[in-house]
PDB file of C-alpha atoms in Angstrom:
ATOM      1  CA  MET A  23      -0.173  -0.197   0.330  1.00 93.00           C
ATOM      2  CA  ILE A  24       0.899   3.428  -0.627  1.00 94.00           C
ATOM      3  CA  HIS A  25       0.663   6.290   1.806  1.00 95.00           C
ATOM      4  CA  THR A  26       1.319  10.281   0.182  1.00 95.00           C
ATOM      5  CA  VAL A  27       2.782  11.955   3.188  1.00 96.00           C
ATOM      6  CA  LYS A  28       0.635  14.834   4.127  1.00 94.00           C
ATOM      7  CA  PRO A  29       2.069  18.457   5.311  1.00 95.00           C
ATOM      8  CA  GLY A  30       2.943  18.221   8.739  1.00 94.00           C
ATOM      9  CA  GLU A  31       3.277  14.663   9.011  1.00 94.00           C
ATOM     10  CA  THR A  32       5.881  12.852  10.097  1.00 95.00           C
ATOM     11  CA  LEU A  33       7.463   9.185   9.630  1.00 95.00           C
ATOM     12  CA  ASN A  34       6.963   8.348  13.024  1.00 95.00           C
ATOM     13  CA  GLN A  35       3.043   9.776  12.911  1.00 96.00           C
ATOM     14  CA  ILE A  36       2.537   7.269   9.798  1.00 97.00           C
ATOM     15  CA  ALA A  37       3.868   4.376  11.649  1.00 97.00           C
ATOM     16  CA  ARG A  38       1.523   4.921  14.530  1.00 96.00           C
ATOM     17  CA  ASP A  39      -1.494   6.002  12.234  1.00 97.00           C
ATOM     18  CA  TYR A  40      -0.932   2.662  10.276  1.00 97.00           C
ATOM     19  CA  ARG A  41      -0.114   0.497  13.865  1.00 96.00           C
ATOM     20  CA  THR A  42       2.964  -0.643  12.000  1.00 96.00           C
ATOM     21  CA  PRO A  43       6.390  -0.679  13.349  1.00 97.00           C
ATOM     22  CA  LEU A  44       8.579   1.987  12.140  1.00 97.00           C
ATOM     23  CA  SER A  45      11.784  -0.412  11.278  1.00 97.00           C
ATOM     24  CA  ALA A  46       9.350  -1.977   8.699  1.00 97.00           C
ATOM     25  CA  ILE A  47       8.115   1.185   6.866  1.00 97.00           C
ATOM     26  CA  ILE A  48      12.147   2.111   6.834  1.00 97.00           C
ATOM     27  CA  ASN A  49      12.614  -0.680   5.587  1.00 97.00           C
ATOM     28  CA  ALA A  50       9.961  -1.146   3.192  1.00 97.00           C
ATOM     29  CA  ASN A  51      11.180   2.252   2.057  1.00 97.00           C
ATOM     30  CA  PRO A  52      14.915   2.289   1.605  1.00 96.00           C
ATOM     31  CA  SER A  53      15.838   5.260  -0.853  1.00 94.00           C
ATOM     32  CA  VAL A  54      13.617   7.614   1.855  1.00 93.00           C
ATOM     33  CA  ASN A  55      15.787   9.215   4.389  1.00 93.00           C
ATOM     34  CA  PRO A  56      13.681   8.433   7.438  1.00 90.00           C
ATOM     35  CA  ASN A  57      14.532  12.154   9.088  1.00 91.00           C
ATOM     36  CA  ILE A  58      13.685  14.283   5.786  1.00 93.00           C
ATOM     37  CA  ILE A  59      10.083  13.338   4.862  1.00 96.00           C
ATOM     38  CA  TYR A  60       8.071  16.103   2.664  1.00 96.00           C
ATOM     39  CA  PRO A  61       4.423  16.275   1.399  1.00 97.00           C
ATOM     40  CA  GLY A  62       3.662  14.333  -1.665  1.00 96.00           C
ATOM     41  CA  GLN A  63       6.126  11.895  -1.030  1.00 97.00           C
ATOM     42  CA  SER A  64       5.224   8.571  -1.634  1.00 96.00           C
ATOM     43  CA  ILE A  65       5.504   5.568   1.248  1.00 97.00           C
ATOM     44  CA  VAL A  66       5.171   2.292   0.988  1.00 97.00           C
ATOM     45  CA  ILE A  67       3.372   0.445   3.930  1.00 97.00           C
ATOM     46  CA  PRO A  68       4.288  -2.968   4.602  1.00 97.00           C
ATOM     47  CA  GLY A  69       1.234  -5.812   5.369  1.00 94.00           C
ATOM     48  CA  PHE A  70      -1.705  -3.868   3.766  1.00 94.00           C
ATOM     49  CA  PRO A  71      -3.086  -4.507   0.319  1.00 93.00           C
ATOM     50  CA  ASP A  72      -3.403  -1.908  -2.258  1.00 89.00           C
ATOM     51  CA  PRO A  73      -6.771  -0.267  -2.056  1.00 86.00           C
ATOM     52  CA  THR A  74      -7.332   0.026  -5.694  1.00 88.00           C
ATOM     53  CA  THR A  75      -6.733  -4.105  -6.187  1.00 93.00           C
ATOM     54  CA  LEU A  76     -10.101  -3.864  -3.604  1.00 96.00           C
ATOM     55  CA  PRO A  77     -13.573  -4.218  -5.207  1.00 97.00           C
ATOM     56  CA  TYR A  78     -15.220  -2.350  -1.873  1.00 98.00           C
ATOM     57  CA  ARG A  79     -14.778   1.910  -1.084  1.00 98.00           C
ATOM     58  CA  ILE A  80     -16.533   3.873   1.277  1.00 98.00           C
ATOM     59  CA  VAL A  81     -17.539   7.136   1.202  1.00 98.00           C
ATOM     60  CA  VAL A  82     -18.339   8.827   4.254  1.00 98.00           C
ATOM     61  CA  SER A  83     -20.366  11.990   3.832  1.00 98.00           C
ATOM     62  CA  VAL A  84     -19.720  14.558   7.626  1.00 98.00           C
ATOM     63  CA  SER A  85     -22.462  17.074   6.219  1.00 97.00           C
ATOM     64  CA  ASN A  86     -24.822  14.591   5.252  1.00 98.00           C
ATOM     65  CA  ARG A  87     -24.431  11.937   8.189  1.00 98.00           C
ATOM     66  CA  TYR A  88     -24.409   8.714   5.586  1.00 98.00           C
ATOM     67  CA  LEU A  89     -21.861   6.162   5.073  1.00 98.00           C
ATOM     68  CA  ARG A  90     -21.843   4.923   1.136  1.00 98.00           C
ATOM     69  CA  LEU A  91     -20.558   1.594   0.634  1.00 98.00           C
ATOM     70  CA  PHE A  92     -19.205   1.135  -3.174  1.00 98.00           C
ATOM     71  CA  LYS A  93     -18.845  -2.248  -5.202  1.00 98.00           C
ATOM     72  CA  ASP A  94     -16.507  -1.990  -8.294  1.00 97.00           C
ATOM     73  CA  GLY A  95     -17.877   1.672  -8.417  1.00 97.00           C
ATOM     74  CA  VAL A  96     -21.623   1.085  -7.861  1.00 98.00           C
ATOM     75  CA  LEU A  97     -23.525   1.813  -4.816  1.00 98.00           C
ATOM     76  CA  GLN A  98     -24.434  -0.881  -2.629  1.00 98.00           C
ATOM     77  CA  LYS A  99     -25.433   0.392   0.524  1.00 98.00           C
ATOM     78  CA  GLN A 100     -25.979   3.878   2.269  1.00 98.00           C
ATOM     79  CA  TYR A 101     -26.289   3.791   6.088  1.00 98.00           C
ATOM     80  CA  PRO A 102     -26.796   6.624   8.782  1.00 98.00           C
ATOM     81  CA  ILE A 103     -24.222   7.540  10.745  1.00 98.00           C
ATOM     82  CA  ALA A 104     -23.334   9.593  13.627  1.00 98.00           C
ATOM     83  CA  VAL A 105     -20.291  11.837  13.584  1.00 98.00           C
ATOM     84  CA  GLY A 106     -17.610  14.409  15.182  1.00 96.00           C
ATOM     85  CA  ARG A 107     -19.029  17.019  17.407  1.00 93.00           C
ATOM     86  CA  ILE A 108     -17.813  20.498  17.504  1.00 89.00           C
ATOM     87  CA  LEU A 109     -14.190  20.661  18.973  1.00 91.00           C
ATOM     88  CA  HIS A 110     -13.694  16.704  17.986  1.00 95.00           C
ATOM     89  CA  ASN A 111     -14.714  17.212  14.201  1.00 96.00           C
ATOM     90  CA  THR A 112     -14.236  13.703  12.277  1.00 97.00           C
ATOM     91  CA  PRO A 113     -11.267  13.937  10.375  1.00 97.00           C
ATOM     92  CA  ILE A 114     -11.399  14.590   6.282  1.00 97.00           C
ATOM     93  CA  GLY A 115      -9.304  13.004   3.611  1.00 95.00           C
ATOM     94  CA  ILE A 116      -8.258   9.320   2.526  1.00 95.00           C
ATOM     95  CA  PHE A 117      -7.905   6.539   4.289  1.00 96.00           C
ATOM     96  CA  ILE A 118      -8.076   2.637   4.964  1.00 97.00           C
ATOM     97  CA  ILE A 119      -9.306   0.142   7.560  1.00 98.00           C
ATOM     98  CA  ILE A 120      -6.353  -1.307   8.829  1.00 97.00           C
ATOM     99  CA  ASN A 121      -7.964  -3.632  11.298  1.00 96.00           C
ATOM    100  CA  LYS A 122     -11.795  -4.628  12.882  1.00 98.00           C
ATOM    101  CA  ALA A 123     -11.843  -5.551  16.286  1.00 97.00           C
ATOM    102  CA  PRO A 124     -15.253  -7.518  17.045  1.00 96.00           C
ATOM    103  CA  ASN A 125     -16.709  -6.482  20.669  1.00 94.00           C
ATOM    104  CA  PRO A 126     -14.643  -3.530  21.954  1.00 94.00           C
ATOM    105  CA  GLY A 127     -17.052  -2.803  24.670  1.00 84.00           C
ATOM    106  CA  GLY A 128     -18.148   0.511  26.267  1.00 86.00           C
ATOM    107  CA  PRO A 129     -19.257   3.082  23.532  1.00 90.00           C
ATOM    108  CA  PHE A 130     -18.026   1.439  20.793  1.00 95.00           C
ATOM    109  CA  GLY A 131     -20.636  -1.148  20.344  1.00 96.00           C
ATOM    110  CA  THR A 132     -20.693  -4.453  19.098  1.00 97.00           C
ATOM    111  CA  MET A 133     -17.581  -3.621  15.987  1.00 98.00           C
ATOM    112  CA  TRP A 134     -14.804  -1.306  15.882  1.00 98.00           C
ATOM    113  CA  MET A 135     -13.113  -0.939  12.322  1.00 98.00           C
ATOM    114  CA  SER A 136      -9.567   1.378  13.057  1.00 98.00           C
ATOM    115  CA  LEU A 137      -8.911   3.707  10.241  1.00 98.00           C
ATOM    116  CA  SER A 138      -5.223   4.702   9.212  1.00 97.00           C
ATOM    117  CA  LYS A 139      -5.314   7.773  11.406  1.00 96.00           C
ATOM    118  CA  GLN A 140      -4.413   7.154  15.002  1.00 95.00           C
ATOM    119  CA  HIS A 141      -7.951   7.592  17.354  1.00 95.00           C
ATOM    120  CA  TYR A 142     -10.286   7.305  14.977  1.00 97.00           C
ATOM    121  CA  GLY A 143     -12.576   4.594  13.812  1.00 98.00           C
ATOM    122  CA  ILE A 144     -15.706   3.011  12.001  1.00 98.00           C
ATOM    123  CA  HIS A 145     -17.704   1.401  15.164  1.00 98.00           C
ATOM    124  CA  GLY A 146     -21.370   0.699  16.491  1.00 98.00           C
ATOM    125  CA  THR A 147     -22.573   2.458  19.526  1.00 96.00           C
ATOM    126  CA  ASN A 148     -24.136   1.684  22.926  1.00 94.00           C
ATOM    127  CA  ASP A 149     -26.682   4.437  22.101  1.00 95.00           C
ATOM    128  CA  PRO A 150     -28.837   4.295  19.404  1.00 96.00           C
ATOM    129  CA  SER A 151     -29.908   7.585  19.459  1.00 97.00           C
ATOM    130  CA  SER A 152     -27.356   9.513  18.488  1.00 97.00           C
ATOM    131  CA  ILE A 153     -27.113   8.555  15.196  1.00 98.00           C
ATOM    132  CA  GLY A 154     -27.715  11.109  12.558  1.00 97.00           C
ATOM    133  CA  LYS A 155     -26.281  13.372  14.948  1.00 97.00           C
ATOM    134  CA  ALA A 156     -23.141  15.472  15.629  1.00 96.00           C
ATOM    135  CA  VAL A 157     -21.950  13.978  18.886  1.00 95.00           C
ATOM    136  CA  SER A 158     -18.990  11.714  18.601  1.00 94.00           C
ATOM    137  CA  ARG A 159     -15.543  12.209  19.672  1.00 94.00           C
ATOM    138  CA  GLY A 160     -14.185  12.354  15.630  1.00 96.00           C
ATOM    139  CA  CYS A 161     -15.170   8.636  14.905  1.00 97.00           C
ATOM    140  CA  ILE A 162     -17.784   7.610  12.654  1.00 98.00           C
ATOM    141  CA  ARG A 163     -20.648   5.876  14.345  1.00 98.00           C
ATOM    142  CA  MET A 164     -23.307   3.283  12.962  1.00 98.00           C
ATOM    143  CA  TYR A 165     -26.123   1.325  14.016  1.00 98.00           C
ATOM    144  CA  ASN A 166     -24.533  -1.776  15.506  1.00 97.00           C
ATOM    145  CA  GLN A 167     -26.427  -4.624  13.010  1.00 98.00           C
ATOM    146  CA  ASP A 168     -25.168  -1.787  10.356  1.00 98.00           C
ATOM    147  CA  VAL A 169     -21.683  -2.180  11.498  1.00 98.00           C
ATOM    148  CA  GLU A 170     -21.621  -5.683  11.847  1.00 98.00           C
ATOM    149  CA  GLU A 171     -22.888  -6.189   8.315  1.00 98.00           C
ATOM    150  CA  LEU A 172     -20.377  -3.733   7.004  1.00 98.00           C
ATOM    151  CA  ALA A 173     -17.463  -5.258   8.600  1.00 98.00           C
ATOM    152  CA  ARG A 174     -18.527  -8.608   7.390  1.00 98.00           C
ATOM    153  CA  THR A 175     -18.592  -7.288   3.675  1.00 98.00           C
ATOM    154  CA  ILE A 176     -15.491  -4.992   3.465  1.00 98.00           C
ATOM    155  CA  PRO A 177     -11.662  -6.503   3.818  1.00 97.00           C
ATOM    156  CA  ILE A 178      -8.847  -5.022   5.554  1.00 97.00           C
ATOM    157  CA  GLY A 179      -7.019  -2.275   3.508  1.00 97.00           C
ATOM    158  CA  THR A 180     -10.627  -1.140   2.070  1.00 97.00           C
ATOM    159  CA  HIS A 181     -10.360   2.875   0.914  1.00 96.00           C
ATOM    160  CA  VAL A 182     -12.466   5.160   3.521  1.00 98.00           C
ATOM    161  CA  VAL A 183     -13.142   8.894   1.781  1.00 98.00           C
ATOM    162  CA  ILE A 184     -14.579  11.041   4.429  1.00 98.00           C
ATOM    163  CA  GLN A 185     -15.593  14.125   2.675  1.00 98.00           C
ATOM    164  CA  PRO A 186     -17.195  17.196   4.510  1.00 97.00           C
TER     165      PRO A 186
END
């Protein structure tokens, strides 16, 4: 998988975002000086499939509070979601699903799927009345049955595009 460096990112932060050891990223990028990276630079992230080879893609609209699942470019399903509240905005950008954890407990409902941005994910909820609102700490909340269905459908590495 190829990550394009964004302004302000460091190799350490990229490693944390992908939950990949820094040494593995350095080894996968022998021509990259780990002390000097720049916006727009391509960094190989080992251990993840190339998202362009996967049939699925997720598009999230923060303002419209929906998550759309596409397969081979065709809309399969649209789900209602909750998003980040003031001071805890849902991050905008392109990410991938890097892992799945069933039954994470607490407010995360019955499923957690980590995004390639540290501390953010798509998860269920123990408060279904929150769906459709801006109430989370930046994560994307779904009804438990919806996030379980989504997790069963998509593979690790699936692109997640989060739009305003």
